[in-house]
Short mmCIF file of C-alpha atoms in Angstrom, two decimals:
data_model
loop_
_atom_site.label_atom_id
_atom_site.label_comp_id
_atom_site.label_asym_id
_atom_site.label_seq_id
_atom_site.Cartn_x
_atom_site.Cartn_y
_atom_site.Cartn_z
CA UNK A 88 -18.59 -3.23 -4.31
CA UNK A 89 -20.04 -1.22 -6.86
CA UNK A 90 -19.41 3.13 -7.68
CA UNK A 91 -16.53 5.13 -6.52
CA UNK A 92 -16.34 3.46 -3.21
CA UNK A 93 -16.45 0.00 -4.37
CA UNK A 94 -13.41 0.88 -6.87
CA UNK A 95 -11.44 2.83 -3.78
CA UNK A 96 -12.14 -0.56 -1.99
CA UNK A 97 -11.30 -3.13 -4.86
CA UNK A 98 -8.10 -1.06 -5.41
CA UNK A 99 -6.90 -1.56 -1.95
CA UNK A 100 -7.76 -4.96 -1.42
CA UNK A 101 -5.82 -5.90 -4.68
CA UNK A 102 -2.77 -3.76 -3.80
CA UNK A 103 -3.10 -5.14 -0.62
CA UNK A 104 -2.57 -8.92 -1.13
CA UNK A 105 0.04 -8.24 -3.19
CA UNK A 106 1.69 -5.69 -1.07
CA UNK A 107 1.44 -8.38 1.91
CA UNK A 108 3.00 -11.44 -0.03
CA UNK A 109 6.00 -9.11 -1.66
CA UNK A 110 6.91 -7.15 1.43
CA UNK A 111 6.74 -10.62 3.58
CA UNK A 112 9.44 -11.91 1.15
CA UNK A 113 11.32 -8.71 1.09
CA UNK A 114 11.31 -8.31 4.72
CA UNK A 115 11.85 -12.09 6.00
CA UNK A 116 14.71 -12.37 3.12
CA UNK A 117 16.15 -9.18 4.80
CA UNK A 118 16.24 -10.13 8.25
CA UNK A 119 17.43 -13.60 7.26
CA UNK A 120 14.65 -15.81 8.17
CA UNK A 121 13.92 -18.78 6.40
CA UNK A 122 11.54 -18.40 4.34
CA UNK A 123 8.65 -21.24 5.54
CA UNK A 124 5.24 -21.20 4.83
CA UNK A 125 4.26 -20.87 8.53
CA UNK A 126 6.03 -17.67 8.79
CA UNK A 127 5.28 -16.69 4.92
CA UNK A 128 1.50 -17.65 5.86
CA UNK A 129 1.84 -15.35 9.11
CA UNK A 130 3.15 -12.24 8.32
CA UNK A 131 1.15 -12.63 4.73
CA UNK A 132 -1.85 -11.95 7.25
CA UNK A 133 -1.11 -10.11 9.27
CA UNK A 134 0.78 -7.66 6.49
CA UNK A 135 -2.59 -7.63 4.37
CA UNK A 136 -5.14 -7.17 7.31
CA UNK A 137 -3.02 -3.90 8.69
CA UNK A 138 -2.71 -2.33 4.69
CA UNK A 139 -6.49 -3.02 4.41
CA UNK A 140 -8.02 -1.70 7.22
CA UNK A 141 -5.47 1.57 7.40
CA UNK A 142 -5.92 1.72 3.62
CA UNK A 143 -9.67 1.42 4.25
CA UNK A 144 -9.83 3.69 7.35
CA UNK A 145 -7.47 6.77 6.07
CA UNK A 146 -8.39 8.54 2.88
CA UNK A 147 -4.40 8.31 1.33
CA UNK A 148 -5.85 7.77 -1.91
CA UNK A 149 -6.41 10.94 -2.12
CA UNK A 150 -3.41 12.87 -0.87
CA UNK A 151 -1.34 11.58 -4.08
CA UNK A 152 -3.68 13.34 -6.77
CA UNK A 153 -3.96 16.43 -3.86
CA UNK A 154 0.02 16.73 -3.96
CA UNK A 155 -0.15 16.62 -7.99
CA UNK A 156 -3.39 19.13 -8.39
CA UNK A 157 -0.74 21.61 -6.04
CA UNK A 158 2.09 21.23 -7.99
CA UNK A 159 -0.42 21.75 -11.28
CA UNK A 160 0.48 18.34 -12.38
CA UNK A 161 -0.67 17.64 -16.32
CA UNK A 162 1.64 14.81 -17.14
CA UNK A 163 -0.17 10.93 -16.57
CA UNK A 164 3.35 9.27 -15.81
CA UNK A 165 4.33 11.92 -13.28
CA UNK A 166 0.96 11.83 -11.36
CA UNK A 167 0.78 8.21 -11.71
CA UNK A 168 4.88 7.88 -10.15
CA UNK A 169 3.90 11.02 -7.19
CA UNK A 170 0.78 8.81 -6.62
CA UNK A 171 2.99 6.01 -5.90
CA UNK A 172 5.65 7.45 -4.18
CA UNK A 173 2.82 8.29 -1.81
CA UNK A 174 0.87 5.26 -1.66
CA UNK A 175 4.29 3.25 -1.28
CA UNK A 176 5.64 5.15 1.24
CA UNK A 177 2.33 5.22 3.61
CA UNK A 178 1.78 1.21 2.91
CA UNK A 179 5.05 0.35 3.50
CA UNK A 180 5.23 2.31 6.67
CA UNK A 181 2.33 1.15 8.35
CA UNK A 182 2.85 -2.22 7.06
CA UNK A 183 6.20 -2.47 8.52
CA UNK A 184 5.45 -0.67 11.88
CA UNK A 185 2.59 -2.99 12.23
CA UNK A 186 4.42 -6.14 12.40
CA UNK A 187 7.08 -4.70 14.24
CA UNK A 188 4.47 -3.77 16.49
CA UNK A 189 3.15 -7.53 16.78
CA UNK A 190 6.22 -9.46 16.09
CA UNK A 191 8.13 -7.35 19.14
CA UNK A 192 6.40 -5.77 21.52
CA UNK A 193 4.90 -8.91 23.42
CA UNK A 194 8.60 -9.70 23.71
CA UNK A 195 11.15 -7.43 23.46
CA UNK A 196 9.47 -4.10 24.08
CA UNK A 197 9.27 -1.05 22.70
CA UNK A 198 12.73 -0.83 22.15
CA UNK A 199 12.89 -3.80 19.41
CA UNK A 200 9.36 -2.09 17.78
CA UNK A 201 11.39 1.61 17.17
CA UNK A 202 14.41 -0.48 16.33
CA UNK A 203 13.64 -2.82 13.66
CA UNK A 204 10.90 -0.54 12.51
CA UNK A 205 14.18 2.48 11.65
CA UNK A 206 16.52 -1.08 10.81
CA UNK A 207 14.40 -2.12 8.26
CA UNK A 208 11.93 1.28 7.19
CA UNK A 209 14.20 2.28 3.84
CA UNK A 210 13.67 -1.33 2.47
CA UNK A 211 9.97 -1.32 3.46
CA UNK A 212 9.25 2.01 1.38
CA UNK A 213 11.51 1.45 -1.14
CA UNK A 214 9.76 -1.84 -2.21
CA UNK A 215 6.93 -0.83 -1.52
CA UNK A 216 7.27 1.97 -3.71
CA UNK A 217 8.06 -0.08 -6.20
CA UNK A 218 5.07 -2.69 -5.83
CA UNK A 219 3.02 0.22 -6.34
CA UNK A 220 4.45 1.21 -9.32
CA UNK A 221 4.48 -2.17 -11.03
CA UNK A 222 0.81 -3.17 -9.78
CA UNK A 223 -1.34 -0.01 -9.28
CA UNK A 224 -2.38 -0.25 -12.73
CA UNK A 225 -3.18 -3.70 -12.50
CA UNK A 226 -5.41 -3.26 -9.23
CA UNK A 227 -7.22 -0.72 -10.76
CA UNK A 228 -8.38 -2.34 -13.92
CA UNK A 229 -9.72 -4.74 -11.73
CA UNK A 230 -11.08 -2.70 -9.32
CA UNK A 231 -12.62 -1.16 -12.32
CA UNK A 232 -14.38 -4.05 -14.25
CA UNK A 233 -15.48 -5.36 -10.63
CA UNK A 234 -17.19 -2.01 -9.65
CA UNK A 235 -18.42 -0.96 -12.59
CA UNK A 236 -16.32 2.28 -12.31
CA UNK A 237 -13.62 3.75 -14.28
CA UNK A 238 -12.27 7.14 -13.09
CA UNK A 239 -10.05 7.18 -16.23
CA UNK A 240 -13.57 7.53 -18.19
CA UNK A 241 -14.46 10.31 -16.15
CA UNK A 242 -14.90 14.18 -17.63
CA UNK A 243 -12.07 16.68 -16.58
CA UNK A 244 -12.80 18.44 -13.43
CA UNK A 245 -13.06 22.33 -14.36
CA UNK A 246 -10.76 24.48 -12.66
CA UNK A 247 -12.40 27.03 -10.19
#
């Protein structure tokens, strides 16, 4: 867990725990489900193992600061919120379709998957988006003092 990849790794397994535990909440307080630890426990799990390995397998970290570098971003909040926006909006997608997936194919079909995955898709993103905003920084100072890398401490890359 140590250099550039062990950062990209540390990041996502942070932002993943706590992406799993808050959309859980938000989701099960949403569709009105009570919330016990059986079903916190579940989805907690099942929530964190789809973000990691999706977060793990597709390089999104990287589209964020790709989006900002094409719109000749210069500003730190702005390419820290476009970042987010991003980050947010792919988590909380594949998050959500995931356990739609799992909680309603095996029984309802692919009908209840497309359907609670549009129902409940705004409220996914949107705290999602938030969560990123309020814990990206936190994930990566970890990430950071755990690999031993710090792309904040990093010289500006020269333009071509």
């Amino acid at each position: 867990m140590k250099g550039p990849i062990g950062f990209g790794r540390m990041v996502n397994l942070v932002m993943n725990i706590i992406l799993g535990l808050c959309m859980t909440l938000v989701i099960l307080v949403a569709v009105g489900a009570p919330l016990a630890p059986e079903a916190i426990i579940e989805s907690w799990f099942a929530s964190f193992c789809i973000g990691y390995t999706f977060g793990d397998l597709i390089p999104i970290a990287s589209a964020g600061p790709a989006i900002c570098k094409a719109l000749k971003m210069r500003n730190p909040i702005g390419f820290y919120v476009i970042n987010s926006i991003v980050l947010g909006a792919y988590f909380g997608t594949i998050i959500l379709f995931g356990n739609a997936l799992i909680n309603n194919l095996p029984t309802m079909g692919w009908g209840a998957v497309f359907g609670f995955f549009m129902g409940f898709w705004p409220i996914a993103v949107g705290a999602a988006i938030v969560l990123v905003i309020i814990f990206l920084w936190l994930a990566q100072k970890i990430a950071a003092s755990v690999s031993g890398f710090d792309p904040t401490k990093m010289p500006p890359a020269q333009e071509a």
